[in-house]
């Protein structure tokens, strides 16, 4: 693999279960300053939202998406799941964030070192573990001009995620062989895998003993990794099959094309193409302002809109 290819490998998006949609949007847009890049519906349950937050362009490596269900019970993450989402912020922004979280009423749980980077640990309103990672590699990535957070501190995309596993071996092989990650550090039972991508290029595999867990709000549904185009998506799909797993066929998610597969470690993985992207169906400067439906749901717009609660940010 060429060195430049590893700059485009890594996490594409991460999808999480949430509770109240308005509370979710207020937290990520007003408090964390992320951009709502797509307001759509859950394609498998169009009576509920699918909200996408990202960086200025909603580029691959920045998409944190939520399926809000107002009645969702509280989840508790366990083994075989992504248990934390790391978001990268520019160098020197740690003091801003420590003060900002406090003034926004968000409790900072820990301010510590994460594989050599300064990191602030806190939770979203549904209990999702978030980590702001100070990472100078994102200093040059453009910030969203209308963010409530100043340019020198605004979130630029994913740092990465933490997968909690009984045994790291099988998942490590997938990260290496399919997604071009390399093991670059170890700390106790946690191992860091990285690519050269400035965002979305870090995954921590944390070994842990079985623990009680339940699905619900605040838990990660799946982690998606990047494929450059349909051709690479298919060649990766063939590798998934060769590794003994059972991927879905290609699914048209409108803003990207995807396959899904369960990994032996338990985490649901997706592979998603970089394109066509969130600007395929609305102006790049107006992303997220109105409800966007994929073309095959457009004929049901009125019914769908009537069922959805209004959200405003
Ligand atoms: Zn997905």
XYZ file of C-alpha atoms and ligand atoms in Angstrom:
314
model
C 0.000 0.000 0.000
C 1.307 3.428 -0.944
C 1.945 5.839 1.902
C -0.559 8.374 0.520
C -3.363 5.785 0.560
C -3.172 5.560 4.327
C -4.101 9.265 4.572
C -7.549 8.368 3.253
C -8.101 5.332 5.415
C -9.890 5.385 8.720
C -13.271 6.058 10.235
C -15.986 7.400 7.913
C -18.787 7.916 10.445
C -20.043 6.603 13.780
C -23.749 6.072 14.483
C -25.202 6.217 17.964
C -28.603 5.672 19.616
C -30.032 8.738 21.335
C -33.111 9.846 23.248
C -34.710 13.217 22.635
C -33.820 14.735 19.237
C -34.014 18.390 20.308
C -31.782 17.789 23.334
C -29.323 15.934 21.098
C -29.203 18.764 18.550
C -28.805 21.455 21.211
C -25.905 19.586 22.756
C -23.919 18.920 19.598
C -24.635 22.193 17.757
C -25.042 24.792 20.495
C -22.718 23.404 23.155
C -20.061 21.518 21.172
C -20.276 23.769 18.099
C -20.551 20.977 15.550
C -22.379 21.536 12.298
C -25.691 19.771 11.652
C -24.820 18.595 8.129
C -27.901 16.496 7.454
C -31.363 16.346 8.971
C -32.954 13.179 7.665
C -34.899 10.130 8.789
C -33.880 6.648 9.843
C -34.177 4.819 6.519
C -35.300 1.682 8.364
C -37.843 3.602 10.509
C -38.806 6.835 8.671
C -40.984 8.041 11.559
C -37.799 8.913 13.465
C -34.877 11.198 12.730
C -31.365 10.483 11.611
C -29.223 13.485 12.527
C -25.693 13.949 11.180
C -23.127 16.279 12.747
C -19.751 16.993 11.218
C -17.056 19.518 10.428
C -17.393 22.472 8.037
C -17.803 20.267 4.967
C -19.170 17.170 6.652
C -16.177 15.359 5.216
C -15.561 11.621 5.719
C -13.931 11.219 9.108
C -16.199 13.768 10.779
C -19.719 12.289 10.688
C -21.172 11.626 14.111
C -24.743 10.486 13.500
C -27.633 9.778 15.843
C -30.856 7.804 15.736
C -33.024 9.588 18.316
C -35.960 7.692 19.790
C -37.794 9.787 22.401
C -38.836 6.689 24.344
C -35.464 4.907 24.162
C -34.360 3.403 27.445
C -30.918 4.121 28.842
C -28.261 1.844 27.368
C -25.135 0.535 29.026
C -22.168 -0.291 26.809
C -20.372 -3.582 27.309
C -17.876 -5.855 25.613
C -18.080 -6.133 21.823
C -18.992 -2.490 21.327
C -17.582 0.905 20.592
C -17.599 2.536 24.020
C -16.142 5.986 23.363
C -16.009 8.582 20.592
C -12.914 10.758 20.314
C -13.185 14.162 18.611
C -10.111 16.126 17.565
C -9.613 19.756 18.524
C -6.667 22.042 17.675
C -3.486 22.434 19.706
C -3.715 24.837 22.614
C -7.489 24.575 22.967
C -7.547 22.557 26.204
C -8.083 25.553 28.509
C -10.870 26.898 26.328
C -12.631 23.544 26.444
C -12.214 23.026 30.180
C -13.822 26.421 30.819
C -16.410 26.075 28.068
C -17.649 22.684 29.273
C -18.059 24.062 32.773
C -19.946 27.151 31.609
C -22.168 24.956 29.402
C -23.063 22.816 32.408
C -21.171 19.745 31.180
C -19.237 17.882 33.840
C -15.616 17.233 32.901
C -14.954 13.739 34.260
C -11.244 13.451 33.567
C -8.483 15.528 32.039
C -5.729 13.103 31.261
C -3.229 11.747 28.788
C -4.432 9.454 25.999
C -1.534 7.788 24.209
C 0.555 10.936 24.536
C -2.225 13.422 23.754
C -4.100 15.688 26.158
C -7.685 14.469 26.421
C -10.861 15.674 28.136
C -13.448 13.018 29.044
C -17.138 13.849 29.476
C -20.550 12.476 28.480
C -23.370 13.604 26.238
C -26.946 13.910 27.623
C -27.623 10.238 26.829
C -24.443 9.038 28.520
C -22.262 8.532 25.423
C -18.599 8.751 26.441
C -16.971 11.584 24.528
C -13.282 12.480 24.496
C -11.915 15.751 23.147
C -8.378 14.999 22.005
C -5.911 17.846 21.530
C -4.274 17.011 18.205
C -2.086 19.467 16.286
C -2.689 17.516 13.068
C -6.129 19.153 12.788
C -4.901 22.751 13.208
C -5.003 23.340 9.448
C -8.431 21.765 8.845
C -11.032 24.515 8.221
C -13.544 25.144 10.986
C -17.248 25.777 10.442
C -17.592 29.578 10.243
C -20.931 29.624 12.071
C -19.820 27.402 14.916
C -20.627 28.572 18.433
C -17.048 27.591 19.287
C -14.151 29.820 18.121
C -11.938 28.705 15.240
C -8.956 27.953 17.450
C -10.946 25.378 19.391
C -13.711 24.042 17.125
C -14.042 20.284 16.589
C -12.538 19.246 13.232
C -13.603 15.611 13.036
C -12.979 12.304 14.730
C -9.820 11.493 16.551
C -11.095 7.928 16.765
C -13.015 5.422 18.806
C -12.445 2.844 21.524
C -13.636 -0.708 20.896
C -14.007 -2.808 24.048
C -13.336 -6.461 23.301
C -12.834 -9.768 25.014
C -9.865 -10.433 22.787
C -8.334 -7.934 20.398
C -6.833 -10.370 17.874
C -9.600 -10.801 15.294
C -10.565 -7.116 15.269
C -6.916 -6.099 14.988
C -6.573 -8.285 11.902
C -9.575 -6.561 10.306
C -8.199 -3.103 11.088
C -4.847 -4.014 9.566
C -5.846 -6.065 6.542
C -8.971 -4.188 5.478
C -8.448 -0.637 6.668
C -4.622 -0.215 6.664
C -4.262 0.493 10.398
C -1.017 -0.362 12.178
C -0.487 -1.011 15.869
C 1.525 1.963 17.117
C 1.318 1.844 20.921
C 0.226 -0.269 23.854
C -0.788 0.757 27.368
C -1.812 -2.079 29.666
C -4.747 -3.876 28.060
C -5.280 -1.105 25.472
C -3.637 -0.987 22.069
C -3.629 1.974 19.686
C -4.040 1.409 15.942
C -3.526 4.279 13.536
C -3.494 5.296 9.889
C -1.971 8.507 8.488
C -5.363 10.224 8.183
C -5.501 13.547 10.082
C -9.064 12.761 11.212
C -10.597 9.381 11.987
C -7.236 7.635 11.929
C -7.146 6.188 15.463
C -8.809 3.141 16.987
C -8.118 1.863 20.500
C -8.735 -1.822 21.131
C -9.316 -2.212 24.858
C -9.491 -5.741 26.238
C -11.944 -6.265 29.069
C -13.736 -9.049 30.879
C -17.435 -9.621 30.198
C -19.713 -7.112 31.916
C -23.469 -6.509 32.051
C -24.663 -4.345 29.166
C -27.821 -3.342 27.319
C -28.651 -1.577 24.086
C -30.292 1.801 24.358
C -29.645 5.490 24.189
C -26.044 6.513 24.646
C -24.668 3.362 23.014
C -22.926 3.147 19.651
C -24.817 1.263 16.956
C -22.013 0.856 14.430
C -18.672 2.207 13.271
C -18.161 2.904 9.555
C -14.791 2.913 7.805
C -13.871 4.636 4.559
C -13.736 3.229 1.043
C -12.651 5.616 -1.711
C -15.320 4.522 -4.234
C -17.660 1.688 -5.271
C -14.837 -0.302 -6.771
C -12.822 -0.250 -3.559
C -15.986 -0.973 -1.573
C -16.476 -4.160 -3.573
C -12.850 -5.246 -3.293
C -13.028 -4.702 0.483
C -16.291 -6.679 0.538
C -14.526 -9.583 -1.148
C -11.797 -9.418 1.500
C -14.456 -9.485 4.252
C -15.822 -12.687 2.694
C -12.330 -14.164 2.344
C -11.768 -13.472 6.050
C -14.807 -15.640 6.848
C -17.381 -12.926 7.612
C -20.733 -12.314 5.961
C -21.186 -8.795 4.602
C -24.448 -7.408 3.254
C -24.834 -6.506 -0.412
C -24.151 -2.869 -1.352
C -26.794 -0.601 0.185
C -27.497 2.836 -1.276
C -27.472 5.288 1.638
C -27.885 8.149 -0.816
C -24.938 10.183 0.579
C -22.677 7.127 0.433
C -22.840 3.459 -0.510
C -22.374 0.929 2.237
C -21.909 -2.652 3.300
C -22.289 -3.933 6.869
C -20.810 -6.935 8.652
C -20.562 -8.288 12.177
C -17.005 -8.720 13.367
C -15.956 -11.720 15.485
C -15.268 -9.278 18.329
C -18.957 -8.308 18.301
C -18.834 -4.767 16.895
C -21.035 -3.995 13.892
C -18.819 -2.518 11.173
C -19.859 -0.665 8.038
C -17.745 0.329 5.077
C -18.968 3.499 3.340
C -17.773 5.283 0.217
C -16.337 8.804 0.494
C -18.837 10.060 -2.076
C -21.170 11.369 -3.223
C -21.333 13.205 0.134
C -23.835 15.396 1.964
C -23.887 18.158 -0.663
C -25.443 15.834 -3.255
C -28.986 16.973 -2.414
C -28.671 20.460 -0.890
C -26.362 23.465 -1.199
C -23.099 23.009 0.658
C -23.706 26.263 2.558
C -27.217 25.253 3.615
C -26.596 21.735 4.862
C -28.848 20.499 7.640
C -31.412 23.303 7.513
C -34.355 21.373 6.117
C -35.558 17.788 6.288
C -33.927 15.799 3.509
C -35.462 12.524 2.425
C -33.844 10.030 0.100
C -35.696 10.045 -3.257
C -37.573 6.809 -2.564
C -39.234 8.355 0.546
C -40.067 11.728 -1.054
C -43.629 10.663 -1.971
C -44.326 10.095 1.758
C -42.912 13.473 2.869
C -46.118 14.916 4.295
C -46.868 11.877 6.464
C -43.272 11.675 7.623
C -43.041 15.387 8.481
C -46.264 15.212 10.473
C -44.911 12.389 12.617
C -41.554 13.979 13.413
C -41.154 16.377 16.357
C -39.898 19.834 15.342
C -36.272 20.463 16.197
C -34.535 23.813 16.059
C -30.963 24.833 16.714
Zn -23.712 4.008 9.085
